[in-house]
Amino acid sequence: MMQEESALFQTYARNPLALVKGEGSWLWDDQGNKYLDFMSGLAVTNLGHAPKKVSEKLKEQIDTLWHTSNLFVIPKQEEAAKKVAEVAQADAVFFCNSGAESNEAAIKLARRYFQKVKGEERYEIITLGKSFHGRTLATLTATGQDKVKEGFLPLPAGFVTVPPHDIQAIKDAVNERTAAVMIEMVQAEGGVYPLEAEYAKQIEQLCRDKGILLIVDEVQTGMGRTGAWFAHHRYGIKPDIFTVAKGIASGFPAGAMIGRAYLKEAFTAGSHATTFGGTPLASSAIIATIETMQEDNLPERAAQIGEQLMTQLRDRLSGNPFVKEVRGLGLLIGIECEEPVADLVAAGQKHGLLFVSAGPNVIRLLPNLYVTEEEVNQAVDIVVSVIEEKVPTPSL
Ligand SMILES: *Cc1c(COP(=O)(O)O)cnc(C)c1O
């Protein structure tokens, strides 16, 4: 469709491909062409397309009850909260509808905890360069990338961004107004940069020492993607607050802000709300997603198959002068290249493989957590061949 014909605000540089059907790791366009999906709607369809159990539970719920209101008890939401808290190894959950909203809730909870519970004038959140936290005014201000801020002045106060992998920069930024440090364990949108383990530990320790909260944005890394239910489990750190959205309901819009018991008293009746958060429909999709993941041990599967994917890519791309680094965690993998990769993404599509970039120079691979070895082999063949077509690996 031509841009002039569309009634939409043109906020996306849309690929003209029109996908109309999905099953497991595969997508079909409106011409009947089939694609192997290695982007999963940007880490959303973690169980593949139209996963059976989620689909059944949603259909059941559609015939029973869609929406009441958070003014009433919602039994499915209570059940979903218990499930989320269980797999998250945390205590309290607030349901919302997106990643930005879950981060917004985290920021509000951190501020309110200090101002209402502790009686301290703390509100500042320290975030990292290259981070991505969403597109609302607060979360784009938290985001450590200038491109999302252009033309939106004035930005809300109370955010400080420091360079990543420099613990001293965080120490220098902490002051009597600091409420929290907010990080991603793997900076996904920023280029698939996993935080170094020791740096992550240092941040946690600093937060403990200074009595400030640690917020981890797990919107992209959460729900098994990185080989554990949450990436911070792999790092062995314990944030006070963390957020999840993309993969939480297999493509049904939902998000959650998750916290420790001692933060519960900061949010009292009327302090925060959203109409659609945790509806019976969303909650059913969340419950079915988590149960499916538990039954099939998907976080562990993501760790294993992610390791295979990473090893294959490293083996086959080593020595290629166009490739700078293959890195990632679980099934969130980035291939950093010397130059922009937009043409490689397009070439992959011609070969029947869908993937995305993360920043201009990084190829990002995000298959679903059921992806088979055979599909991994197929994808690696295509990725390697499109890179080799552009810049051949010199033979020894
Ligand atoms: C996608 C993403 C967000 C924003 O989520 P939306 O659902 O688009 O609002 C926030 N943080 C991270 C790390 C993300 O990957």
XYZ file of C-alpha atoms and ligand atoms in Angstrom, residues 98-101 103 132-135 184 188-189 217 219-220 245-246, ligand 1:
32
model
C 2.759 -2.720 27.323
C 6.441 -2.417 28.057
C 6.435 1.360 28.329
C 3.533 1.204 30.749
C 8.371 0.854 33.089
C 15.732 1.529 25.587
C 12.791 1.826 27.951
C 9.802 2.880 25.840
C 8.067 5.768 24.100
C 18.488 -3.877 31.002
C 18.493 -5.244 23.181
C 17.279 -2.321 21.057
C 13.729 -3.674 32.430
C 10.508 -6.254 28.648
C 12.527 -7.904 25.879
C 5.702 -7.274 28.556
C 6.584 -8.546 25.084
C 10.079 -3.013 23.559
C 10.700 -2.520 24.800
C 10.071 -1.549 25.593
C 8.789 -0.879 25.197
O 7.725 -1.784 25.131
P 6.348 -1.325 24.421
O 5.450 -2.504 24.650
O 6.660 -1.083 22.990
O 5.892 -0.106 25.114
C 10.692 -1.176 26.781
N 11.858 -1.726 27.144
C 12.487 -2.654 26.411
C 13.765 -3.239 26.900
C 11.940 -3.077 25.209
O 12.580 -3.972 24.455
